[in-house]
Amino acid sequence: MPFEAPDLAKLTLSDIAELVATRKLPPVESWDPVNTGDSDMRIASDGKWFHQGGEITRPAMVRAFSSLLRRDVDGRYWLVTPQQKLSIIVEDTPFIAVELQSEGEGSKRSLAFRLNSDDLIFADADHAIEMRADLLYVHVRGGMWAKLARPVYYELANLALAENPENPSIWSKGTQFMLASSA
């Protein structure tokens, strides 16, 4: 049966938590293959994936490749299997947060994001929200981040401004995130 992307608007945060818990990613961090090369792949700043210049339009392929993605300490991105490690160009971030679900208010709020890879994450102590150059990002895993799509950015900003217009911030799962630029 093919994978169907979740619609966050139809899910409770409990449903989302179950989906997050059941998503098992390959242990790419523990794989150290000797065979390395270039994948001829690129992730554009708008989150679109390309191979040899042509866009990868099948969501299942993007989902599969994104599960093999790793970022090394030097900032380089790789597609990793037990046998091979192939470099991949990432123009900004490998993921885009395309949907937001919020439940609760203030310090009792929980925020869930759906990524362009159809992965789901909660903002929390391990998945921080950061403002960089007037853009918002959420940490996904292993030093990889998702840029918030414009509608998600505005939705999150409106939530933060409604609660604290003088010093915009947002809580999720017991962690507070400042949404103002630190410049």
Short mmCIF file of C-alpha atoms in Angstrom, two decimals:
data_model
loop_
_atom_site.label_atom_id
_atom_site.label_comp_id
_atom_site.label_asym_id
_atom_site.label_seq_id
_atom_site.Cartn_x
_atom_site.Cartn_y
_atom_site.Cartn_z
CA MET A 1 0.00 0.00 0.00
CA PRO A 2 1.54 3.38 -0.99
CA PHE A 3 2.41 5.96 1.64
CA GLU A 4 -0.14 8.72 2.08
CA ALA A 5 1.05 12.06 3.44
CA PRO A 6 -0.61 13.02 6.71
CA ASP A 7 -2.98 15.99 6.85
CA LEU A 8 -2.13 17.65 10.15
CA ALA A 9 -5.44 19.50 10.27
CA LYS A 10 -7.22 16.15 10.61
CA LEU A 11 -4.92 14.78 13.31
CA THR A 12 -4.73 15.38 17.04
CA LEU A 13 -1.32 15.86 18.61
CA SER A 14 -1.69 12.37 20.09
CA ASP A 15 -2.16 10.99 16.57
CA ILE A 16 0.90 12.91 15.41
CA ALA A 17 2.96 11.63 18.36
CA GLU A 18 2.07 8.05 17.38
CA LEU A 19 3.14 8.68 13.77
CA VAL A 20 6.41 10.25 14.93
CA ALA A 21 7.11 7.27 17.20
CA THR A 22 6.45 4.72 14.45
CA ARG A 23 8.69 6.38 11.83
CA LYS A 24 11.93 4.44 11.95
CA LEU A 25 14.80 6.03 10.05
CA PRO A 26 17.83 4.03 8.93
CA PRO A 27 20.82 4.37 11.29
CA VAL A 28 22.81 6.49 8.80
CA GLU A 29 24.87 8.04 11.62
CA SER A 30 26.39 4.63 12.42
CA TRP A 31 27.20 3.68 8.83
CA ASP A 32 30.76 4.39 7.65
CA PRO A 33 31.06 3.05 4.09
CA VAL A 34 34.42 3.16 2.35
CA ASN A 35 32.93 3.70 -1.12
CA THR A 36 32.27 7.45 -1.63
CA GLY A 37 31.26 9.51 -4.62
CA ASP A 38 28.94 12.18 -5.95
CA SER A 39 25.19 11.62 -6.21
CA ASP A 40 24.68 14.31 -8.90
CA MET A 41 21.82 15.45 -6.67
CA ARG A 42 20.88 18.86 -5.32
CA ILE A 43 18.27 20.17 -2.91
CA ALA A 44 17.27 23.68 -3.95
CA SER A 45 16.54 26.41 -1.40
CA ASP A 46 12.80 25.94 -2.05
CA GLY A 47 13.05 22.27 -0.98
CA LYS A 48 12.85 20.73 -4.47
CA TRP A 49 15.11 17.78 -5.16
CA PHE A 50 17.04 17.43 -8.43
CA HIS A 51 19.09 14.63 -10.01
CA GLN A 52 21.37 15.46 -12.95
CA GLY A 53 19.45 18.72 -13.42
CA GLY A 54 15.97 17.16 -13.57
CA GLU A 55 13.48 17.61 -10.74
CA ILE A 56 12.53 14.54 -8.70
CA THR A 57 8.75 14.84 -8.66
CA ARG A 58 7.76 11.56 -7.03
CA PRO A 59 7.11 12.24 -3.31
CA ALA A 60 7.99 8.62 -2.47
CA MET A 61 11.48 9.10 -3.93
CA VAL A 62 12.05 12.33 -1.99
CA ARG A 63 10.84 10.59 1.17
CA ALA A 64 13.19 7.63 0.57
CA PHE A 65 16.23 9.79 -0.21
CA SER A 66 15.58 12.11 2.74
CA SER A 67 15.67 9.13 5.10
CA LEU A 68 19.25 8.43 3.92
CA LEU A 69 20.43 12.01 4.39
CA ARG A 70 23.22 12.85 6.82
CA ARG A 71 25.17 16.00 7.61
CA ASP A 72 28.75 15.68 8.78
CA VAL A 73 30.43 17.92 11.33
CA ASP A 74 32.13 19.83 8.47
CA GLY A 75 28.69 20.79 7.12
CA ARG A 76 28.71 18.51 4.06
CA TYR A 77 25.59 16.54 3.21
CA TRP A 78 25.60 12.89 2.18
CA LEU A 79 23.22 10.17 1.06
CA VAL A 80 24.39 7.16 3.05
CA THR A 81 23.80 3.43 2.78
CA PRO A 82 25.87 0.67 4.42
CA GLN A 83 27.81 0.28 1.16
CA GLN A 84 28.10 3.83 -0.17
CA LYS A 85 28.29 7.51 0.82
CA LEU A 86 27.40 10.00 -1.95
CA SER A 87 27.72 13.77 -1.64
CA ILE A 88 24.63 15.91 -2.23
CA ILE A 89 24.44 19.69 -2.64
CA VAL A 90 22.05 21.45 -0.27
CA GLU A 91 21.52 25.12 -1.13
CA ASP A 92 20.03 26.18 2.22
CA THR A 93 18.38 23.44 4.25
CA PRO A 94 17.38 19.93 3.21
CA PHE A 95 13.83 20.31 4.50
CA ILE A 96 10.94 22.77 4.39
CA ALA A 97 8.28 22.85 7.12
CA VAL A 98 5.09 23.01 5.05
CA GLU A 99 2.39 22.58 7.67
CA LEU A 100 1.91 23.45 11.35
CA GLN A 101 -0.41 22.05 13.99
CA SER A 102 -0.69 23.85 17.33
CA GLU A 103 -2.48 22.66 20.44
CA GLY A 104 -2.72 24.44 23.79
CA GLU A 105 -1.56 27.90 24.83
CA GLY A 106 1.44 29.50 26.46
CA SER A 107 3.83 27.10 28.18
CA LYS A 108 1.31 24.27 27.66
CA ARG A 109 1.45 24.57 23.85
CA SER A 110 2.71 21.80 21.56
CA LEU A 111 3.74 22.50 17.97
CA ALA A 112 4.00 19.81 15.30
CA PHE A 113 5.40 20.36 11.81
CA ARG A 114 5.01 18.34 8.61
CA LEU A 115 8.05 18.58 6.37
CA ASN A 116 8.21 18.48 2.58
CA SER A 117 9.52 14.91 3.03
CA ASP A 118 6.22 14.15 4.86
CA ASP A 119 8.13 13.53 8.08
CA LEU A 120 6.57 14.88 11.26
CA ILE A 121 8.44 16.55 14.12
CA PHE A 122 7.54 18.33 17.33
CA ALA A 123 9.32 21.51 18.36
CA ASP A 124 10.92 20.74 21.72
CA ALA A 125 14.27 20.87 23.52
CA ASP A 126 15.80 18.57 20.86
CA HIS A 127 14.06 20.28 17.91
CA ALA A 128 14.66 23.99 18.46
CA ILE A 129 13.07 26.82 16.53
CA GLU A 130 15.57 29.52 15.51
CA MET A 131 15.38 32.89 13.77
CA ARG A 132 18.14 33.44 11.22
CA ALA A 133 18.25 36.47 8.92
CA ASP A 134 14.50 37.02 9.36
CA LEU A 135 13.66 33.41 8.50
CA LEU A 136 12.52 30.73 10.92
CA TYR A 137 14.03 27.25 11.06
CA VAL A 138 13.29 24.15 13.11
CA HIS A 139 15.93 21.51 13.89
CA VAL A 140 15.08 18.14 12.36
CA ARG A 141 17.94 15.76 13.22
CA GLY A 142 21.71 15.39 13.14
CA GLY A 143 22.49 19.07 12.47
CA MET A 144 19.87 19.28 9.71
CA TRP A 145 17.21 21.96 9.73
CA ALA A 146 13.92 22.77 8.04
CA LYS A 147 13.14 26.28 6.86
CA LEU A 148 9.55 27.28 7.61
CA ALA A 149 7.53 27.89 4.45
CA ARG A 150 6.09 31.40 4.31
CA PRO A 151 2.51 30.41 5.36
CA VAL A 152 3.88 28.37 8.28
CA TYR A 153 6.17 31.24 9.28
CA TYR A 154 3.22 33.67 9.37
CA GLU A 155 1.02 31.22 11.25
CA LEU A 156 3.72 30.72 13.90
CA ALA A 157 4.48 34.46 14.09
CA ASN A 158 0.79 35.25 14.59
CA LEU A 159 0.57 32.74 17.46
CA ALA A 160 3.66 34.26 19.09
CA LEU A 161 2.49 37.87 18.65
CA ALA A 162 -0.96 37.08 20.04
CA GLU A 163 0.62 35.80 23.26
CA ASN A 164 3.52 38.20 23.63
CA PRO A 165 3.47 41.21 21.26
CA GLU A 166 6.34 43.01 23.02
CA ASN A 167 8.81 40.12 22.87
CA PRO A 168 7.62 37.50 20.35
CA SER A 169 8.25 33.98 21.54
CA ILE A 170 6.48 30.64 21.39
CA TRP A 171 6.40 27.62 23.65
CA SER A 172 6.30 23.99 22.60
CA LYS A 173 6.55 20.93 24.80
CA GLY A 174 7.89 22.95 27.73
CA THR A 175 10.58 24.87 25.80
CA GLN A 176 10.37 28.56 24.92
CA PHE A 177 11.70 29.81 21.58
CA MET A 178 12.44 33.48 20.93
CA LEU A 179 11.24 34.57 17.48
CA ALA A 180 12.89 37.98 17.30
CA SER A 181 16.16 38.51 15.45
CA SER A 182 19.13 38.74 17.77
CA ALA A 183 20.69 41.52 15.67
#
